[in-house]
Coordinates of C-alpha atoms and ligand atoms in Angstrom, one line a residue:
M831 CA 0.0 0.0 0.0
T832 CA 1.5 3.4 -0.9
E833 CA 1.4 6.4 1.4
G834 CA -1.4 8.0 -0.7
E835 CA -3.6 4.9 -0.2
T836 CA -3.0 4.5 3.5
R837 CA -5.6 6.1 5.7
V838 CA -4.2 7.5 9.0
T839 CA -6.5 8.7 11.7
V840 CA -5.2 11.1 14.3
V841 CA -7.2 11.4 17.6
G842 CA -6.9 14.8 19.2
A843 CA -6.7 18.3 17.7
G844 CA -4.5 19.7 20.5
I845 CA -1.1 20.9 19.4
V846 CA 0.5 17.4 19.5
G847 CA -2.3 15.9 17.3
L848 CA -2.2 18.9 14.9
C849 CA 1.6 18.5 14.5
C850 CA 1.2 14.7 13.9
A851 CA -1.5 15.4 11.3
F852 CA 0.8 18.0 9.7
H853 CA 3.8 15.7 9.3
L854 CA 1.7 12.8 8.1
L855 CA 0.1 15.0 5.5
R856 CA 3.5 16.2 4.4
S857 CA 4.6 12.6 4.1
G858 CA 1.8 11.9 1.7
Y859 CA -0.8 10.0 3.8
R860 CA -4.6 10.4 3.6
V861 CA -5.2 11.9 7.0
T862 CA -8.3 12.2 9.2
L863 CA -8.1 14.3 12.4
I864 CA -10.9 13.6 14.9
D865 CA -11.7 15.5 18.1
R866 CA -14.8 15.9 20.2
D867 CA -14.4 19.6 19.7
P868 CA -11.7 20.5 17.1
Q869 CA -12.2 24.3 17.7
G870 CA -12.6 24.1 21.4
D871 CA -10.6 26.0 24.0
R872 CA -8.3 23.2 25.2
T873 CA -5.0 23.0 27.0
S874 CA -3.1 23.8 23.8
H875 CA -4.9 27.1 23.3
G876 CA -4.4 28.8 26.6
N877 CA -0.9 27.7 27.9
A878 CA 2.1 30.0 28.6
G879 CA 3.4 29.7 25.0
A880 CA 7.0 28.7 25.6
V881 CA 9.2 26.7 23.4
A882 CA 11.2 25.9 26.5
V883 CA 14.1 23.9 25.1
A884 CA 16.1 24.6 28.3
E885 CA 13.4 23.1 30.5
I886 CA 14.6 19.6 30.4
L887 CA 14.7 18.7 34.1
P888 CA 12.1 16.1 35.1
M889 CA 9.6 16.9 37.8
P890 CA 10.5 13.9 40.0
A891 CA 13.8 15.4 41.3
P892 CA 15.7 13.7 44.0
G893 CA 14.6 15.1 47.4
I894 CA 11.2 16.3 46.1
A895 CA 9.3 14.0 48.5
R896 CA 10.7 16.1 51.4
K897 CA 9.4 19.3 49.8
I898 CA 5.8 18.1 49.0
P899 CA 4.3 18.5 52.5
G900 CA 5.6 22.2 52.7
F901 CA 4.0 22.9 49.2
L902 CA 0.7 21.4 50.2
F903 CA 0.3 23.6 53.4
D904 CA 1.3 26.8 51.6
P905 CA -1.9 28.6 50.3
L906 CA 0.2 30.3 47.6
G907 CA 2.3 27.2 47.0
P908 CA 2.9 25.6 43.6
L909 CA 1.2 22.3 44.3
S910 CA -2.2 21.2 45.6
I911 CA -3.9 17.8 45.8
R912 CA -7.6 17.4 46.4
L913 CA -7.6 14.9 49.2
R914 CA -10.7 13.1 47.9
Y915 CA -8.7 12.4 44.7
L916 CA -5.7 10.8 46.5
P917 CA -6.8 7.2 46.0
W918 CA -7.0 7.7 42.2
L919 CA -3.7 9.6 42.2
W920 CA -1.8 6.9 44.1
P921 CA -0.7 4.7 41.0
Y922 CA 0.8 7.8 39.5
L923 CA 2.2 9.2 42.7
R924 CA 4.0 6.1 43.8
R925 CA 5.7 5.8 40.4
F926 CA 6.5 9.5 40.6
L927 CA 8.2 9.1 44.0
A928 CA 10.1 6.0 42.7
A929 CA 11.4 8.0 39.8
A930 CA 12.8 10.7 42.1
N931 CA 16.3 9.2 42.3
P932 CA 19.6 10.5 41.0
A933 CA 20.0 7.9 38.3
D934 CA 16.5 8.2 36.8
Y935 CA 16.7 12.0 37.1
K936 CA 19.9 12.2 35.1
A937 CA 18.7 9.7 32.5
G938 CA 15.4 11.5 32.1
T939 CA 17.2 14.9 31.7
A940 CA 19.4 13.5 29.0
A941 CA 16.5 11.9 27.2
M942 CA 14.6 15.2 27.2
A943 CA 17.7 17.1 26.1
A944 CA 18.0 14.7 23.1
L945 CA 14.3 14.9 22.2
L946 CA 14.2 18.7 22.4
S947 CA 17.6 19.3 20.7
T948 CA 15.8 19.8 17.4
A949 CA 12.6 21.5 18.9
M950 CA 13.4 25.0 17.8
D951 CA 14.3 24.0 14.3
D952 CA 11.2 21.8 14.1
H953 CA 9.0 24.7 15.1
E954 CA 10.7 27.1 12.7
A955 CA 10.3 24.6 9.8
L956 CA 6.7 24.0 10.5
L957 CA 5.9 27.7 10.8
Q958 CA 7.7 28.5 7.6
T959 CA 5.6 25.8 5.7
I960 CA 2.3 27.2 7.0
G961 CA 3.4 30.8 6.5
M962 CA 3.2 31.8 10.1
S963 CA 6.8 32.4 11.2
S964 CA 5.8 35.8 12.8
L965 CA 3.9 33.9 15.6
L966 CA 7.1 32.9 17.3
N967 CA 9.0 35.5 19.4
R968 CA 12.7 34.5 19.5
T969 CA 13.5 36.4 22.7
S970 CA 15.5 34.5 25.3
G971 CA 14.0 33.1 28.5
L972 CA 14.7 34.8 31.9
F973 CA 14.8 32.9 35.2
V974 CA 14.8 35.0 38.4
Y975 CA 15.5 34.2 42.0
R976 CA 14.8 36.0 45.2
S977 CA 18.2 35.4 46.7
E978 CA 21.6 33.9 45.9
A979 CA 20.8 31.1 48.2
G980 CA 17.7 30.3 46.2
R981 CA 19.7 30.3 43.0
A982 CA 22.5 28.2 44.6
A983 CA 19.8 25.6 45.5
E984 CA 19.3 25.1 41.8
D985 CA 22.9 25.2 40.7
A986 CA 23.1 21.5 40.1
G987 CA 20.2 21.7 37.6
W988 CA 21.9 24.6 35.8
A989 CA 25.2 22.7 35.7
L990 CA 23.4 19.7 34.2
R991 CA 21.8 21.8 31.6
R992 CA 25.2 23.3 30.7
E993 CA 26.8 19.8 30.6
L994 CA 24.1 18.9 28.0
G995 CA 25.0 21.9 25.8
L996 CA 22.3 24.3 26.9
D997 CA 22.9 28.0 27.2
A998 CA 22.7 29.7 30.6
E999 CA 24.2 33.2 31.4
P1000 CA 24.1 34.2 35.1
L1001 CA 22.6 37.6 35.9
D1002 CA 23.0 39.9 38.9
R1003 CA 20.3 42.4 40.1
K1004 CA 21.8 45.1 37.9
A1005 CA 21.6 43.0 34.8
I1006 CA 18.0 42.0 35.6
E1007 CA 17.0 45.6 36.0
A1008 CA 18.6 46.4 32.6
L1009 CA 16.7 43.6 30.9
E1010 CA 13.3 44.0 32.7
P1011 CA 12.9 47.3 34.4
A1012 CA 9.4 46.3 35.6
L1013 CA 10.9 43.7 37.9
G1014 CA 11.3 45.1 41.5
P1015 CA 13.9 44.2 44.1
E1016 CA 12.3 40.8 44.8
A1017 CA 14.1 39.6 41.6
Q1018 CA 17.7 39.6 42.9
C1019 CA 19.5 37.4 40.5
G1020 CA 18.9 34.9 37.8
Y1021 CA 19.8 33.3 34.5
L1022 CA 19.2 34.2 30.9
T1023 CA 19.0 31.3 28.3
Q1024 CA 19.0 31.6 24.6
D1025 CA 17.4 28.1 24.3
W1026 CA 14.0 29.6 24.6
A1027 CA 11.3 31.3 22.5
H1028 CA 7.6 32.0 23.0
Y1029 CA 4.4 32.2 21.0
G1030 CA 2.5 35.5 21.3
D1031 CA -0.7 33.4 21.1
P1032 CA -0.6 29.6 21.2
K1033 CA -4.3 29.5 20.1
A1034 CA -3.3 31.3 16.9
L1035 CA -0.8 28.5 16.2
C1036 CA -3.5 25.8 16.7
D1037 CA -6.0 27.7 14.5
G1038 CA -3.4 28.3 11.8
L1039 CA -2.4 24.7 11.7
L1040 CA -6.0 23.5 11.7
D1041 CA -6.8 25.8 8.8
Y1042 CA -3.7 24.7 6.9
L1043 CA -4.7 21.0 7.3
R1044 CA -8.2 21.6 6.2
R1045 CA -7.0 23.6 3.1
H1046 CA -4.6 20.8 2.2
G1047 CA -7.2 18.0 2.3
V1048 CA -7.1 16.6 5.8
E1049 CA -10.6 15.5 6.8
I1050 CA -11.6 17.1 10.1
V1051 CA -14.2 15.2 12.0
T1052 CA -16.1 16.1 15.2
G1053 CA -16.7 13.2 17.4
E1054 CA -15.9 11.7 20.8
I1055 CA -14.3 8.3 20.5
V1056 CA -15.8 5.8 22.9
R1057 CA -14.5 2.5 21.4
L1058 CA -11.5 1.4 19.4
D1059 CA -10.0 -1.7 18.0
G1060 CA -7.1 -2.4 15.6
V1061 CA -9.1 -1.4 12.5
G1062 CA -11.9 1.0 13.5
L1063 CA -13.4 3.4 15.9
L1064 CA -16.8 4.3 17.3
T1065 CA -17.9 7.7 18.4
A1066 CA -20.5 8.7 21.0
D1067 CA -22.9 9.8 18.2
G1068 CA -22.6 6.4 16.5
Q1069 CA -20.2 7.1 13.7
H1070 CA -18.1 4.0 12.8
R1071 CA -14.9 4.7 10.9
E1072 CA -12.1 2.5 9.7
F1073 CA -8.4 3.3 9.5
D1074 CA -5.2 1.6 8.4
R1075 CA -3.1 3.4 11.0
L1076 CA -4.1 5.3 14.1
V1077 CA -2.3 7.9 16.2
V1078 CA -3.5 8.6 19.7
A1079 CA -2.7 12.2 20.6
A1080 CA -5.6 12.8 23.0
G1081 CA -3.7 14.7 25.7
A1082 CA -4.7 13.9 29.3
W1083 CA -7.4 11.5 28.1
S1084 CA -5.0 9.3 26.0
H1085 CA -4.8 6.5 28.6
R1086 CA -8.5 5.8 28.2
L1087 CA -7.8 5.0 24.6
S1088 CA -4.5 3.2 24.9
A1089 CA -6.0 0.9 27.5
Q1090 CA -8.3 -0.4 24.8
F1091 CA -5.2 -1.6 22.9
G1092 CA -3.9 -3.4 26.0
D1093 CA -1.5 -0.5 26.9
P1094 CA -2.8 0.9 30.3
L1095 CA -0.6 3.5 32.0
P1096 CA -0.9 5.9 34.9
L1097 CA -1.4 9.1 33.0
E1098 CA -2.6 12.0 35.1
T1099 CA -3.8 15.5 34.6
E1100 CA -1.6 18.2 36.1
R1101 CA -4.1 21.0 36.1
G1102 CA -2.5 24.4 35.7
Y1103 CA -4.0 27.9 35.9
N1104 CA -3.3 31.3 34.5
T1105 CA -4.7 34.8 34.2
T1106 CA -4.2 37.0 31.1
L1107 CA -4.2 40.7 32.0
P1108 CA -5.2 43.0 29.1
N1109 CA -3.9 46.1 30.8
P1110 CA -1.1 45.0 33.1
G1111 CA 0.3 48.5 33.6
V1112 CA 3.9 47.2 33.1
S1113 CA 5.9 46.5 30.0
V1114 CA 7.6 43.1 29.9
N1115 CA 10.0 41.9 27.1
H1116 CA 11.0 38.3 28.2
M1117 CA 9.0 35.3 29.2
T1118 CA 10.1 35.0 32.8
T1119 CA 10.2 32.0 35.2
F1120 CA 10.0 32.9 38.9
A1121 CA 12.0 29.8 40.0
E1122 CA 11.4 29.6 43.7
D1123 CA 7.7 30.4 43.5
Q1124 CA 7.3 28.2 40.4
F1125 CA 5.2 30.4 38.1
V1126 CA 5.8 32.2 34.9
M1127 CA 4.8 35.3 33.0
T1128 CA 4.6 35.6 29.3
P1129 CA 4.1 38.9 27.3
M1130 CA 1.3 37.7 24.9
D1131 CA -0.3 39.5 22.0
M1132 CA -3.5 40.0 24.1
G1133 CA -1.8 40.9 27.4
L1134 CA 0.4 39.7 30.2
R1135 CA -0.2 36.0 31.0
I1136 CA 0.7 34.9 34.5
G1137 CA 0.3 31.3 35.5
G1138 CA 1.6 28.0 36.5
A1139 CA 0.7 25.8 39.6
V1140 CA 0.1 22.1 39.7
E1141 CA -3.2 20.8 40.9
F1142 CA -4.1 17.1 41.1
A1143 CA -7.9 16.8 41.1
G1144 CA -8.7 14.6 38.1
L1145 CA -10.3 15.4 34.8
N1146 CA -13.8 16.0 36.0
A1147 CA -13.5 18.4 39.0
P1148 CA -14.6 22.0 38.3
P1149 CA -11.7 24.5 38.2
N1150 CA -10.6 26.3 41.4
Y1151 CA -9.7 29.7 40.2
N1152 CA -8.3 30.6 43.6
R1153 CA -5.2 29.0 42.2
S1154 CA -5.1 31.8 39.4
K1155 CA -5.7 34.5 42.0
A1156 CA -2.9 33.1 44.3
L1157 CA -0.5 33.4 41.3
L1158 CA -1.4 37.0 40.7
K1159 CA -0.7 37.7 44.4
L1160 CA 2.8 36.2 44.0
A1161 CA 3.3 38.2 40.8
E1162 CA 2.5 41.5 42.6
R1163 CA 5.5 40.9 44.8
Y1164 CA 7.9 40.9 41.8
L1165 CA 6.1 43.6 39.7
P1166 CA 5.3 46.5 42.0
S1167 CA 3.3 48.4 39.4
L1168 CA 1.2 45.4 38.2
N1169 CA -2.4 46.1 37.5
T1170 CA -4.3 42.8 38.2
Q1171 CA -7.8 44.1 37.2
G1172 CA -9.8 42.8 34.3
G1173 CA -7.9 39.5 33.8
A1174 CA -9.3 36.4 32.0
E1175 CA -8.8 33.2 34.1
W1176 CA -8.1 29.9 32.5
M1177 CA -7.3 26.3 33.5
G1178 CA -5.8 23.5 31.4
N1179 CA -5.0 19.8 31.7
R1180 CA -1.3 19.0 31.3
P1181 CA -1.1 15.3 30.2
S1182 CA 1.5 14.0 32.8
T1183 CA 3.4 10.8 33.2
P1184 CA 5.1 9.9 36.5
D1185 CA 8.6 10.4 35.1
S1186 CA 7.8 13.6 33.1
L1187 CA 8.7 12.0 29.8
P1188 CA 6.2 11.8 27.0
V1189 CA 5.0 8.6 25.4
I1190 CA 6.2 8.4 21.7
D1191 CA 5.8 4.8 20.6
R1192 CA 3.7 2.1 18.9
S1193 CA 1.2 -0.1 20.6
V1194 CA 2.7 -3.3 22.0
R1195 CA -0.1 -5.5 20.5
H1196 CA -1.3 -3.4 17.6
P1197 CA 1.7 -2.3 15.4
N1198 CA -0.6 0.0 13.3
V1199 CA -1.4 2.1 16.4
Y1200 CA 1.0 4.9 17.5
Y1201 CA 1.1 7.0 20.7
A1202 CA 2.0 10.7 21.0
F1203 CA 1.0 12.0 24.4
G1204 CA 2.1 12.7 28.0
H1205 CA 4.2 15.8 27.2
G1206 CA 3.2 17.4 30.6
H1207 CA 4.6 20.9 31.0
L1208 CA 6.3 20.8 27.5
G1209 CA 3.6 19.8 25.1
L1210 CA 3.9 22.9 23.0
T1211 CA 7.7 22.7 23.1
G1212 CA 7.8 19.1 22.0
S1213 CA 4.9 19.1 19.6
A1214 CA 6.6 19.8 16.3
T1215 CA 9.3 17.2 17.0
T1216 CA 6.9 14.6 18.2
G1217 CA 4.8 15.1 15.0
R1218 CA 7.9 14.6 12.9
I1219 CA 9.0 11.5 14.8
I1220 CA 5.5 9.9 14.5
A1221 CA 5.4 10.4 10.8
E1222 CA 8.8 8.8 10.5
L1223 CA 7.7 5.8 12.6
V1224 CA 4.5 5.4 10.4
Q1225 CA 6.7 5.4 7.3
G1226 CA 9.0 2.8 8.9
R1227 CA 11.9 5.2 9.0
D1228 CA 14.5 5.6 11.7
P1229 CA 13.9 8.9 13.5
G1230 CA 17.5 9.1 14.5
L1231 CA 16.7 9.2 18.2
D1232 CA 16.7 6.5 20.9
L1233 CA 13.0 6.2 21.7
M1234 CA 13.5 3.7 24.6
P1235 CA 13.0 6.3 27.3
F1236 CA 9.6 7.2 25.7
R1237 CA 8.1 3.7 25.3
V1238 CA 4.6 3.1 26.4
S1239 CA 5.4 -0.1 28.4
R1240 CA 7.9 1.5 30.8
F1241 CA 5.4 1.8 33.8
N1242 CA 4.4 -1.9 33.7
Ligands
FAD1526 C1 -1.0 26.6 32.8 C2 -0.2 25.8 31.7 C3 0.8 26.4 31.1 C4 1.6 25.7 30.1 N1 2.6 26.3 29.5 C5 3.3 25.6 28.5 C6 4.4 26.2 27.8 O1 4.7 27.4 28.0 N2 5.1 25.5 26.9 C7 4.8 24.2 26.7 O2 5.5 23.5 25.9 N3 3.7 23.6 27.3 C8 3.0 24.2 28.2 N4 1.9 23.6 28.8 C9 1.6 22.3 28.5 C10 0.9 22.1 27.2 O3 -0.1 23.1 27.1 C11 0.4 20.7 27.0 O4 1.4 19.8 27.2 C12 -0.2 20.5 25.6 O5 -1.1 21.5 25.3 C13 -0.8 19.2 25.4 O6 -1.2 19.0 24.1 P1 -1.9 17.8 23.6 O7 -2.2 18.0 22.2 O8 -1.2 16.6 24.0 O9 -3.3 17.7 24.4 P2 -4.6 18.7 24.4 O10 -4.3 20.0 24.0 O11 -5.3 18.5 25.7 O12 -5.4 18.0 23.2 C14 -6.0 16.8 23.3 C15 -7.3 16.7 22.5 O13 -7.8 15.4 22.5 C16 -9.2 15.5 22.5 N5 -9.7 14.2 23.0 C17 -9.4 13.6 24.1 N6 -10.1 12.5 24.2 C18 -10.9 12.3 23.1 C19 -11.8 11.4 22.7 N7 -12.1 10.3 23.4 N8 -12.4 11.5 21.5 C20 -12.1 12.7 20.7 N9 -11.3 13.6 21.1 C21 -10.6 13.5 22.3 C22 -9.5 16.7 23.4 O14 -10.8 17.2 23.1 C23 -8.4 17.6 23.0 O15 -8.7 18.6 22.0 C24 1.2 24.3 29.8 C25 0.0 23.8 30.4 C26 -0.7 24.5 31.3 C27 -1.9 23.9 31.9

């Protein structure tokens, strides 16, 4: 069967599914993209917009278990767990804690560095093809700390980044003031990395890609998939569709589909929050990470977006926008002139694996089924690369990267 005769269905019109559909189309396949709401305001639309190539350190860091109780009791802290959800979270949490050892941490960091080493080029190439290069701001990424002690606590992570070839220039208070005059004295020192860029509007990228796919013959289908087997799928409204190859890129819901192919895994949603301030009253040039308080701000086309936080509460609990408000309070400490009025609050579901590495693989039992999900905090960053790799796997080509760290069976 030639590429042109092979029907590939991609499940999920988030940024990862869109990039998979894009690369499969470019490789000559007949592509169908299916989502319960292809235009909907999903995680890929409202995130912080970073192509964060330097952000390669896995979440389960050695010593994190000692920090978790402190985070949980801090109302402005970066992590919250709804107690009622704990029994469901446990399969993920126990693997997360098991992964928080020096050897796994180092191996995970190296795997992410290898995966993301082409991320910037993959974004640039994709943007050029769809004629939307201006969406990406190639400014560097700024990390700030409240004190030298706070920065020193993360020195090992920065050294590891440097070892893996990533850029990191140390900054003192004076240098920060020169780069970002809006940052008050709370930002004492930091790093600047060139391995960073950000989108002015991640939704514009999703909309642009969807439009490109539609114009180039990809069939866009609205439907919620409820059942799957190796040759076909069934949607909630009764559509039955057949495929030759299937790509599961359904974000935080992907495990519900992979389980139907005999590939269960403890995927979780790390819910994250932000507020976009249309009139922030400050001018900001760089996407900035407030490292000790674990939140970020991004100068977006529509305002200043301030967000972050990790909340474990499952896929169905209503959002708790007190998390967004807590992040604004933290931001006011760093930006004395910040105007927090009139902001738009948002929540998204990061598809998260216990070791922070995505799943990029084929099904163990169904070799015509491929997986592209679990990118956690880095789904936008890794999307263009993952899409390229999936198209190469479907073609039977060697992607030139060791995919063992990303296999679906690693949690069994
Ligand atoms: C606050 C916050 C800030 C973030 N900032 C960044 C950042 O700066 N940089 C970065 O790289 N990443 C960031 N992320 C992470 C990033 O947004 C996600 O990793 C990424 O959007 C995930 O994309 P996805 O395509 O895998 O999933 P999604 O965008 O969730 O898309 C999955 C799609 O699958 C569909 N779907 C699911 N199940 C079914 C089904 N059964 N049938 C049909 N359709 C289905 C859904 O409707 C959805 O449209 C952030 C996340 C949050 C929450």
